[in-house]
């Protein structure tokens, strides 16, 4: 899923074909979150960071009336190609007013570093009694990958942390923000979810960590991705060349009081 303000904010590009090849698991693993949302036929639902709409479609299949928003024009086009109502919007500046029974978000909020602005926009978008159900990268997410990336950049004299596009909060941090805005938090927890990748670690890096790879010249990026992959091989790759990402999810359900 996609940075809040589109590609220019982070240097991360969202190529729907590359995403479909390397990131289909993001939607495939979203089923428990859909169950937590428990969409009902006829409900108005906002899918915040809908990406190419793979999971939005699952909500529509349950009879909900779904609007998807995403920062990436390319991903919005891919979602529209599925026949979905998808719109380009900045997740940190949502401008819906009491329009939805629920706001749903899978694997997108960690690209939106202005968490309080996101929560404000979700609050405004919800009707009284509306639910905010989401999953994102949480504290400790991809810590091995991040450490290897930052170390490889540091060996080149580059401070990768300065461009970090990701926000992986603890449950305590996110609960405090939700409650400060007035939400009732029904559940919030970290879930360790080592995630098998469909390809190599270099593919994951190219798909999701472009902000960091772009700190070196184009001709040096493949070597950087290879160096990071080799550093991760002992911990993230098995003898059959199957790669795993060290994902930790923060999953929560909150409610705007009626
Ligand atoms: C995640 O879903 O946890 C994630 C995706 C892209 C970059 C970093 C983390």
PDB file of C-alpha atoms and ligand atoms in Angstrom:
ATOM      1  CA  UNK A   1       0.000   0.000   0.000  1.00  0.00           C
ATOM      2  CA  UNK A   2       0.923   3.508  -0.380  1.00  0.00           C
ATOM      3  CA  UNK A   3       2.523   6.633   1.040  1.00  0.00           C
ATOM      4  CA  UNK A   4       0.009   9.210   2.138  1.00  0.00           C
ATOM      5  CA  UNK A   5       0.891  12.012  -0.176  1.00  0.00           C
ATOM      6  CA  UNK A   6       1.836  10.053  -3.255  1.00  0.00           C
ATOM      7  CA  UNK A   7       5.192   9.063  -4.602  1.00  0.00           C
ATOM      8  CA  UNK A   8       7.003  12.389  -4.366  1.00  0.00           C
ATOM      9  CA  UNK A   9       6.945  12.398  -0.556  1.00  0.00           C
ATOM     10  CA  UNK A  10       9.167   9.323  -0.169  1.00  0.00           C
ATOM     11  CA  UNK A  11      10.606   8.465  -3.574  1.00  0.00           C
ATOM     12  CA  UNK A  12       8.673   5.199  -3.342  1.00  0.00           C
ATOM     13  CA  UNK A  13       6.957   4.253  -6.626  1.00  0.00           C
ATOM     14  CA  UNK A  14       4.007   1.909  -6.863  1.00  0.00           C
ATOM     15  CA  UNK A  15       4.086  -0.075 -10.068  1.00  0.00           C
ATOM     16  CA  UNK A  16       0.902  -2.200 -10.040  1.00  0.00           C
ATOM     17  CA  UNK A  17       2.547  -5.012 -12.044  1.00  0.00           C
ATOM     18  CA  UNK A  18       5.537  -5.221  -9.719  1.00  0.00           C
ATOM     19  CA  UNK A  19       3.177  -4.996  -6.756  1.00  0.00           C
ATOM     20  CA  UNK A  20       1.032  -7.847  -8.074  1.00  0.00           C
ATOM     21  CA  UNK A  21       4.183  -9.957  -8.591  1.00  0.00           C
ATOM     22  CA  UNK A  22       5.860  -9.306  -5.246  1.00  0.00           C
ATOM     23  CA  UNK A  23       3.135  -8.176  -2.858  1.00  0.00           C
ATOM     24  CA  UNK A  24      -0.002 -10.209  -3.490  1.00  0.00           C
ATOM     25  CA  UNK A  25       0.501 -11.747  -0.040  1.00  0.00           C
ATOM     26  CA  UNK A  26      -0.385  -8.378   1.526  1.00  0.00           C
ATOM     27  CA  UNK A  27      -4.041  -8.773   0.532  1.00  0.00           C
ATOM     28  CA  UNK A  28      -3.988 -12.568   0.842  1.00  0.00           C
ATOM     29  CA  UNK A  29      -3.072 -12.240   4.521  1.00  0.00           C
ATOM     30  CA  UNK A  30      -5.814  -9.674   5.142  1.00  0.00           C
ATOM     31  CA  UNK A  31      -8.625 -12.167   5.795  1.00  0.00           C
ATOM     32  CA  UNK A  32      -8.431 -12.012   9.627  1.00  0.00           C
ATOM     33  CA  UNK A  33      -8.727  -8.237   9.456  1.00  0.00           C
ATOM     34  CA  UNK A  34     -11.820  -8.481   7.263  1.00  0.00           C
ATOM     35  CA  UNK A  35     -13.298 -10.835   9.868  1.00  0.00           C
ATOM     36  CA  UNK A  36     -12.495  -8.331  12.633  1.00  0.00           C
ATOM     37  CA  UNK A  37     -14.265  -5.630  10.627  1.00  0.00           C
ATOM     38  CA  UNK A  38     -17.227  -7.948   9.984  1.00  0.00           C
ATOM     39  CA  UNK A  39     -18.652  -5.838   7.138  1.00  0.00           C
ATOM     40  CA  UNK A  40     -22.400  -5.958   6.728  1.00  0.00           C
ATOM     41  CA  UNK A  41     -24.358  -5.634   3.490  1.00  0.00           C
ATOM     42  CA  UNK A  42     -25.203  -2.009   2.745  1.00  0.00           C
ATOM     43  CA  UNK A  43     -22.653  -0.509   5.135  1.00  0.00           C
ATOM     44  CA  UNK A  44     -20.612   2.435   3.847  1.00  0.00           C
ATOM     45  CA  UNK A  45     -16.923   1.637   4.292  1.00  0.00           C
ATOM     46  CA  UNK A  46     -13.797   3.622   3.518  1.00  0.00           C
ATOM     47  CA  UNK A  47     -10.743   1.527   2.604  1.00  0.00           C
ATOM     48  CA  UNK A  48      -7.848   3.792   3.571  1.00  0.00           C
ATOM     49  CA  UNK A  49      -4.752   2.942   1.498  1.00  0.00           C
ATOM     50  CA  UNK A  50      -6.626   0.587  -0.787  1.00  0.00           C
ATOM     51  CA  UNK A  51      -3.652  -0.057  -3.071  1.00  0.00           C
ATOM     52  CA  UNK A  52      -4.688  -1.992  -6.145  1.00  0.00           C
ATOM     53  CA  UNK A  53      -8.034  -2.857  -4.539  1.00  0.00           C
ATOM     54  CA  UNK A  54      -7.510  -6.597  -3.985  1.00  0.00           C
ATOM     55  CA  UNK A  55      -8.879  -6.427  -0.445  1.00  0.00           C
ATOM     56  CA  UNK A  56     -11.397  -3.691  -1.265  1.00  0.00           C
ATOM     57  CA  UNK A  57     -12.968  -6.244  -3.585  1.00  0.00           C
ATOM     58  CA  UNK A  58     -13.375  -8.649  -0.660  1.00  0.00           C
ATOM     59  CA  UNK A  59     -15.372  -5.989   1.223  1.00  0.00           C
ATOM     60  CA  UNK A  60     -17.545  -5.322  -1.820  1.00  0.00           C
ATOM     61  CA  UNK A  61     -18.146  -9.076  -2.129  1.00  0.00           C
ATOM     62  CA  UNK A  62     -19.593  -8.967   1.400  1.00  0.00           C
ATOM     63  CA  UNK A  63     -22.193  -6.441   0.203  1.00  0.00           C
ATOM     64  CA  UNK A  64     -20.595  -3.284   1.595  1.00  0.00           C
ATOM     65  CA  UNK A  65     -20.585   0.013  -0.309  1.00  0.00           C
ATOM     66  CA  UNK A  66     -16.880   0.721  -0.415  1.00  0.00           C
ATOM     67  CA  UNK A  67     -14.849   3.773  -1.360  1.00  0.00           C
ATOM     68  CA  UNK A  68     -11.111   3.150  -1.658  1.00  0.00           C
ATOM     69  CA  UNK A  69      -8.552   5.918  -1.341  1.00  0.00           C
ATOM     70  CA  UNK A  70      -4.859   5.730  -2.016  1.00  0.00           C
ATOM     71  CA  UNK A  71      -1.961   8.135  -2.473  1.00  0.00           C
ATOM     72  CA  UNK A  72      -0.739   6.493  -5.661  1.00  0.00           C
ATOM     73  CA  UNK A  73      -2.419   7.396  -8.956  1.00  0.00           C
ATOM     74  CA  UNK A  74      -1.133   4.123 -10.457  1.00  0.00           C
ATOM     75  CA  UNK A  75      -2.646   1.997  -7.701  1.00  0.00           C
ATOM     76  CA  UNK A  76      -5.929   3.913  -7.892  1.00  0.00           C
ATOM     77  CA  UNK A  77      -6.032   3.220 -11.647  1.00  0.00           C
ATOM     78  CA  UNK A  78      -5.444  -0.487 -10.939  1.00  0.00           C
ATOM     79  CA  UNK A  79      -8.265  -0.489  -8.376  1.00  0.00           C
ATOM     80  CA  UNK A  80     -10.599   1.266 -10.805  1.00  0.00           C
ATOM     81  CA  UNK A  81      -9.756  -1.345 -13.418  1.00  0.00           C
ATOM     82  CA  UNK A  82     -11.390  -3.844 -11.035  1.00  0.00           C
ATOM     83  CA  UNK A  83     -14.561  -1.750 -11.217  1.00  0.00           C
ATOM     84  CA  UNK A  84     -14.077  -0.246  -7.748  1.00  0.00           C
ATOM     85  CA  UNK A  85     -14.856   3.294  -6.588  1.00  0.00           C
ATOM     86  CA  UNK A  86     -11.265   4.322  -5.927  1.00  0.00           C
ATOM     87  CA  UNK A  87      -9.974   7.860  -5.549  1.00  0.00           C
ATOM     88  CA  UNK A  88      -6.560   9.421  -5.127  1.00  0.00           C
ATOM     89  CA  UNK A  89      -6.321  11.092  -1.734  1.00  0.00           C
ATOM     90  CA  UNK A  90      -3.817  12.008   0.959  1.00  0.00           C
ATOM     91  CA  UNK A  91      -4.429   9.806   3.996  1.00  0.00           C
ATOM     92  CA  UNK A  92      -3.006  12.505   6.243  1.00  0.00           C
ATOM     93  CA  UNK A  93      -5.621  15.010   5.014  1.00  0.00           C
ATOM     94  CA  UNK A  94      -8.857  13.096   4.508  1.00  0.00           C
ATOM     95  CA  UNK A  95     -11.796  15.376   3.769  1.00  0.00           C
ATOM     96  CA  UNK A  96     -14.831  13.150   4.335  1.00  0.00           C
ATOM     97  CA  UNK A  97     -17.476  14.263   6.841  1.00  0.00           C
ATOM     98  CA  UNK A  98     -19.594  11.674   8.682  1.00  0.00           C
ATOM     99  CA  UNK A  99     -19.789   9.626   5.488  1.00  0.00           C
ATOM    100  CA  UNK A 100     -18.893   6.082   6.646  1.00  0.00           C
ATOM    101  CA  UNK A 101     -20.004   3.355   9.042  1.00  0.00           C
ATOM    102  CA  UNK A 102     -16.450   2.024   9.148  1.00  0.00           C
ATOM    103  CA  UNK A 103     -12.922   2.900   8.102  1.00  0.00           C
ATOM    104  CA  UNK A 104     -10.767  -0.092   7.222  1.00  0.00           C
ATOM    105  CA  UNK A 105      -7.041  -0.089   6.537  1.00  0.00           C
ATOM    106  CA  UNK A 106      -4.606  -2.901   5.809  1.00  0.00           C
ATOM    107  CA  UNK A 107      -0.828  -2.420   5.582  1.00  0.00           C
ATOM    108  CA  UNK A 108      -1.059   1.270   4.782  1.00  0.00           C
ATOM    109  CA  UNK A 109      -0.989   3.319   7.991  1.00  0.00           C
ATOM    110  CA  UNK A 110       2.736   2.710   8.528  1.00  0.00           C
ATOM    111  CA  UNK A 111       3.377   4.856   5.435  1.00  0.00           C
ATOM    112  CA  UNK A 112       1.568   7.783   7.068  1.00  0.00           C
ATOM    113  CA  UNK A 113       3.926   9.323   9.575  1.00  0.00           C
ATOM    114  CA  UNK A 114       1.507  12.052  10.686  1.00  0.00           C
ATOM    115  CA  UNK A 115      -0.513   9.609  12.778  1.00  0.00           C
ATOM    116  CA  UNK A 116      -2.598  12.197  14.591  1.00  0.00           C
ATOM    117  CA  UNK A 117      -3.618  13.834  11.314  1.00  0.00           C
ATOM    118  CA  UNK A 118      -4.682  10.421   9.991  1.00  0.00           C
ATOM    119  CA  UNK A 119      -6.697   9.677  13.139  1.00  0.00           C
ATOM    120  CA  UNK A 120      -8.360  13.120  12.960  1.00  0.00           C
ATOM    121  CA  UNK A 121      -9.384  12.473   9.348  1.00  0.00           C
ATOM    122  CA  UNK A 122     -10.750   9.023  10.181  1.00  0.00           C
ATOM    123  CA  UNK A 123     -12.712  10.475  13.100  1.00  0.00           C
ATOM    124  CA  UNK A 124     -14.291  13.101  10.838  1.00  0.00           C
ATOM    125  CA  UNK A 125     -15.048  10.522   8.141  1.00  0.00           C
ATOM    126  CA  UNK A 126     -16.950   8.275  10.548  1.00  0.00           C
ATOM    127  CA  UNK A 127     -20.547   8.576  11.587  1.00  0.00           C
ATOM    128  CA  UNK A 128     -21.253   8.329  15.351  1.00  0.00           C
ATOM    129  CA  UNK A 129     -20.908   4.690  16.347  1.00  0.00           C
ATOM    130  CA  UNK A 130     -18.581   4.045  13.405  1.00  0.00           C
ATOM    131  CA  UNK A 131     -15.639   1.648  13.636  1.00  0.00           C
ATOM    132  CA  UNK A 132     -11.972   2.054  12.771  1.00  0.00           C
ATOM    133  CA  UNK A 133     -10.431  -1.358  12.097  1.00  0.00           C
ATOM    134  CA  UNK A 134      -6.877  -1.565  10.863  1.00  0.00           C
ATOM    135  CA  UNK A 135      -3.630  -3.465  10.668  1.00  0.00           C
ATOM    136  CA  UNK A 136      -0.218  -1.940  10.084  1.00  0.00           C
ATOM    137  CA  UNK A 137       3.429  -2.599  10.798  1.00  0.00           C
ATOM    138  CA  UNK A 138       3.950  -2.346  14.564  1.00  0.00           C
ATOM    139  CA  UNK A 139       6.914  -1.872  16.898  1.00  0.00           C
ATOM    140  CA  UNK A 140       9.733  -4.198  15.820  1.00  0.00           C
ATOM    141  CA  UNK A 141       8.395  -4.630  12.287  1.00  0.00           C
ATOM    142  CA  UNK A 142      11.045  -5.650   9.743  1.00  0.00           C
ATOM    143  CA  UNK A 143      13.702  -4.785  12.316  1.00  0.00           C
ATOM    144  CA  UNK A 144      16.198  -7.208  10.795  1.00  0.00           C
ATOM    145  CA  UNK A 145      15.680  -5.827   7.299  1.00  0.00           C
ATOM    146  CA  UNK A 146      15.849  -2.231   8.516  1.00  0.00           C
ATOM    147  CA  UNK A 147      19.048  -2.890  10.456  1.00  0.00           C
ATOM    148  CA  UNK A 148      20.747  -4.515   7.462  1.00  0.00           C
ATOM    149  CA  UNK A 149      19.630  -1.715   5.135  1.00  0.00           C
ATOM    150  CA  UNK A 150      20.802   1.061   7.427  1.00  0.00           C
ATOM    151  CA  UNK A 151      24.138  -0.702   8.014  1.00  0.00           C
ATOM    152  CA  UNK A 152      24.763  -1.114   4.270  1.00  0.00           C
ATOM    153  CA  UNK A 153      23.963   2.559   3.717  1.00  0.00           C
ATOM    154  CA  UNK A 154      26.195   3.583   6.620  1.00  0.00           C
ATOM    155  CA  UNK A 155      29.092   1.686   5.005  1.00  0.00           C
ATOM    156  CA  UNK A 156      28.586   4.117   2.102  1.00  0.00           C
ATOM    157  CA  UNK A 157      28.555   7.128   4.433  1.00  0.00           C
ATOM    158  CA  UNK A 158      24.780   7.590   4.051  1.00  0.00           C
ATOM    159  CA  UNK A 159      22.305   8.174   6.891  1.00  0.00           C
ATOM    160  CA  UNK A 160      19.284   6.086   5.860  1.00  0.00           C
ATOM    161  CA  UNK A 161      17.393   6.897   9.032  1.00  0.00           C
ATOM    162  CA  UNK A 162      17.074  10.486   7.827  1.00  0.00           C
ATOM    163  CA  UNK A 163      14.685   9.389   5.057  1.00  0.00           C
ATOM    164  CA  UNK A 164      12.835   6.651   6.973  1.00  0.00           C
ATOM    165  CA  UNK A 165       9.300   6.655   5.470  1.00  0.00           C
ATOM    166  CA  UNK A 166       7.863   4.145   7.962  1.00  0.00           C
ATOM    167  CA  UNK A 167       6.076   4.520  11.292  1.00  0.00           C
ATOM    168  CA  UNK A 168       5.762   1.319  13.346  1.00  0.00           C
ATOM    169  CA  UNK A 169       4.076   2.233  16.638  1.00  0.00           C
ATOM    170  CA  UNK A 170       3.663   0.237  19.824  1.00  0.00           C
ATOM    171  CA  UNK A 171       0.121  -0.605  20.987  1.00  0.00           C
ATOM    172  CA  UNK A 172       0.571   1.881  23.849  1.00  0.00           C
ATOM    173  CA  UNK A 173       1.507   4.689  21.470  1.00  0.00           C
ATOM    174  CA  UNK A 174      -1.360   4.081  19.051  1.00  0.00           C
ATOM    175  CA  UNK A 175      -3.925   3.492  21.811  1.00  0.00           C
ATOM    176  CA  UNK A 176      -2.975   6.815  23.403  1.00  0.00           C
ATOM    177  CA  UNK A 177      -3.444   8.623  20.085  1.00  0.00           C
ATOM    178  CA  UNK A 178      -6.809   6.952  19.405  1.00  0.00           C
ATOM    179  CA  UNK A 179      -8.105   7.653  22.898  1.00  0.00           C
ATOM    180  CA  UNK A 180      -6.859  11.248  22.809  1.00  0.00           C
ATOM    181  CA  UNK A 181      -9.101  11.778  19.777  1.00  0.00           C
ATOM    182  CA  UNK A 182     -12.071  10.200  21.553  1.00  0.00           C
ATOM    183  CA  UNK A 183     -12.071   6.647  20.155  1.00  0.00           C
ATOM    184  CA  UNK A 184     -13.000   3.717  22.385  1.00  0.00           C
ATOM    185  CA  UNK A 185     -10.366   1.052  21.793  1.00  0.00           C
ATOM    186  CA  UNK A 186     -11.930  -2.389  21.721  1.00  0.00           C
ATOM    187  CA  UNK A 187      -8.753  -4.316  20.983  1.00  0.00           C
ATOM    188  CA  UNK A 188      -5.174  -3.487  20.074  1.00  0.00           C
ATOM    189  CA  UNK A 189      -2.255  -5.913  19.960  1.00  0.00           C
ATOM    190  CA  UNK A 190       1.038  -6.716  18.324  1.00  0.00           C
ATOM    191  CA  UNK A 191       1.128  -9.926  16.305  1.00  0.00           C
ATOM    192  CA  UNK A 192       4.403 -11.559  15.340  1.00  0.00           C
ATOM    193  CA  UNK A 193       3.912 -12.705  11.768  1.00  0.00           C
ATOM    194  CA  UNK A 194       7.048 -13.896   9.981  1.00  0.00           C
ATOM    195  CA  UNK A 195       5.885 -13.750   6.377  1.00  0.00           C
ATOM    196  CA  UNK A 196       7.116 -16.049   3.603  1.00  0.00           C
ATOM    197  CA  UNK A 197       7.929 -14.006   0.510  1.00  0.00           C
ATOM    198  CA  UNK A 198       6.942 -15.023  -3.020  1.00  0.00           C
ATOM    199  CA  UNK A 199      10.438 -14.196  -4.310  1.00  0.00           C
ATOM    200  CA  UNK A 200      13.844 -13.084  -3.161  1.00  0.00           C
ATOM    201  CA  UNK A 201      14.638 -10.483  -0.507  1.00  0.00           C
ATOM    202  CA  UNK A 202      15.974  -8.239  -3.289  1.00  0.00           C
ATOM    203  CA  UNK A 203      12.463  -8.210  -4.815  1.00  0.00           C
ATOM    204  CA  UNK A 204      10.975  -7.167  -1.470  1.00  0.00           C
ATOM    205  CA  UNK A 205      13.558  -4.392  -1.164  1.00  0.00           C
ATOM    206  CA  UNK A 206      12.823  -3.129  -4.673  1.00  0.00           C
ATOM    207  CA  UNK A 207       9.072  -3.223  -4.060  1.00  0.00           C
ATOM    208  CA  UNK A 208       8.920  -1.740  -0.561  1.00  0.00           C
ATOM    209  CA  UNK A 209      12.221  -0.096   0.310  1.00  0.00           C
ATOM    210  CA  UNK A 210      12.772   2.084  -2.724  1.00  0.00           C
ATOM    211  CA  UNK A 211      13.102   5.185  -0.543  1.00  0.00           C
ATOM    212  CA  UNK A 212      16.327   3.730   0.865  1.00  0.00           C
ATOM    213  CA  UNK A 213      17.648   2.217  -2.385  1.00  0.00           C
ATOM    214  CA  UNK A 214      17.253   5.597  -4.079  1.00  0.00           C
ATOM    215  CA  UNK A 215      19.885   7.056  -1.773  1.00  0.00           C
ATOM    216  CA  UNK A 216      22.499   5.548  -4.104  1.00  0.00           C
ATOM    217  CA  UNK A 217      22.822   6.101  -7.872  1.00  0.00           C
ATOM    218  CA  UNK A 218      20.576   3.945 -10.077  1.00  0.00           C
ATOM    219  CA  UNK A 219      23.491   1.810 -11.284  1.00  0.00           C
ATOM    220  CA  UNK A 220      24.495   0.977  -7.683  1.00  0.00           C
ATOM    221  CA  UNK A 221      21.052  -0.102  -6.410  1.00  0.00           C
ATOM    222  CA  UNK A 222      21.177  -3.750  -7.439  1.00  0.00           C
ATOM    223  CA  UNK A 223      24.523  -4.163  -5.634  1.00  0.00           C
ATOM    224  CA  UNK A 224      23.091  -2.507  -2.517  1.00  0.00           C
ATOM    225  CA  UNK A 225      20.042  -4.798  -2.554  1.00  0.00           C
ATOM    226  CA  UNK A 226      22.336  -7.825  -3.009  1.00  0.00           C
ATOM    227  CA  UNK A 227      24.578  -6.770  -0.130  1.00  0.00           C
ATOM    228  CA  UNK A 228      21.560  -6.337   2.168  1.00  0.00           C
ATOM    229  CA  UNK A 229      20.147  -9.686   1.056  1.00  0.00           C
ATOM    230  CA  UNK A 230      23.414 -11.486   1.737  1.00  0.00           C
ATOM    231  CA  UNK A 231      23.587  -9.936   5.214  1.00  0.00           C
ATOM    232  CA  UNK A 232      20.056 -11.250   5.852  1.00  0.00           C
ATOM    233  CA  UNK A 233      20.550 -14.686   4.344  1.00  0.00           C
ATOM    234  CA  UNK A 234      21.490 -16.499   7.588  1.00  0.00           C
ATOM    235  CA  UNK A 235      18.418 -15.202   9.440  1.00  0.00           C
ATOM    236  CA  UNK A 236      15.835 -14.709   6.655  1.00  0.00           C
ATOM    237  CA  UNK A 237      16.471 -17.478   4.119  1.00  0.00           C
ATOM    238  CA  UNK A 238      16.277 -21.257   4.424  1.00  0.00           C
ATOM    239  CA  UNK A 239      18.245 -23.988   2.646  1.00  0.00           C
ATOM    240  CA  UNK A 240      15.607 -24.157  -0.126  1.00  0.00           C
ATOM    241  CA  UNK A 241      16.154 -20.456  -0.913  1.00  0.00           C
ATOM    242  CA  UNK A 242      12.815 -19.485   0.648  1.00  0.00           C
ATOM    243  CA  UNK A 243      12.860 -15.955   2.070  1.00  0.00           C
ATOM    244  CA  UNK A 244      10.859 -14.688   5.033  1.00  0.00           C
ATOM    245  CA  UNK A 245      10.255 -11.095   6.133  1.00  0.00           C
ATOM    246  CA  UNK A 246      10.228 -10.391   9.874  1.00  0.00           C
ATOM    247  CA  UNK A 247       6.802  -8.756   9.967  1.00  0.00           C
ATOM    248  CA  UNK A 248       5.137  -7.656  13.199  1.00  0.00           C
ATOM    249  CA  UNK A 249       1.570  -6.386  12.799  1.00  0.00           C
ATOM    250  CA  UNK A 250      -0.296  -3.919  14.979  1.00  0.00           C
ATOM    251  CA  UNK A 251      -3.973  -4.820  14.707  1.00  0.00           C
ATOM    252  CA  UNK A 252      -6.742  -2.812  16.333  1.00  0.00           C
ATOM    253  CA  UNK A 253     -10.435  -2.153  16.442  1.00  0.00           C
ATOM    254  CA  UNK A 254     -11.779   1.138  17.759  1.00  0.00           C
ATOM    255  CA  UNK A 255     -15.138   2.862  17.818  1.00  0.00           C
ATOM    256  CA  UNK A 256     -16.326   6.442  17.625  1.00  0.00           C
ATOM    257  CA  UNK A 257     -18.918   6.716  20.390  1.00  0.00           C
ATOM    258  CA  UNK A 258     -22.545   7.024  19.226  1.00  0.00           C
TER     259      UNK A 258
HETATM  260  C1  LIG B   1       4.654  -3.928   6.146  1.00  0.00           C
HETATM  261  O1  LIG B   1       3.582  -4.230   5.609  1.00  0.00           O
HETATM  262  O2  LIG B   1       4.879  -4.222   7.301  1.00  0.00           O
HETATM  263  C2  LIG B   1       5.655  -3.165   5.387  1.00  0.00           C
HETATM  264  C3  LIG B   1       5.496  -2.943   4.067  1.00  0.00           C
HETATM  265  C4  LIG B   1       6.416  -2.206   3.397  1.00  0.00           C
HETATM  266  C5  LIG B   1       7.516  -1.708   4.027  1.00  0.00           C
HETATM  267  C6  LIG B   1       7.686  -1.954   5.346  1.00  0.00           C
HETATM  268  C7  LIG B   1       6.756  -2.683   6.031  1.00  0.00           C
END
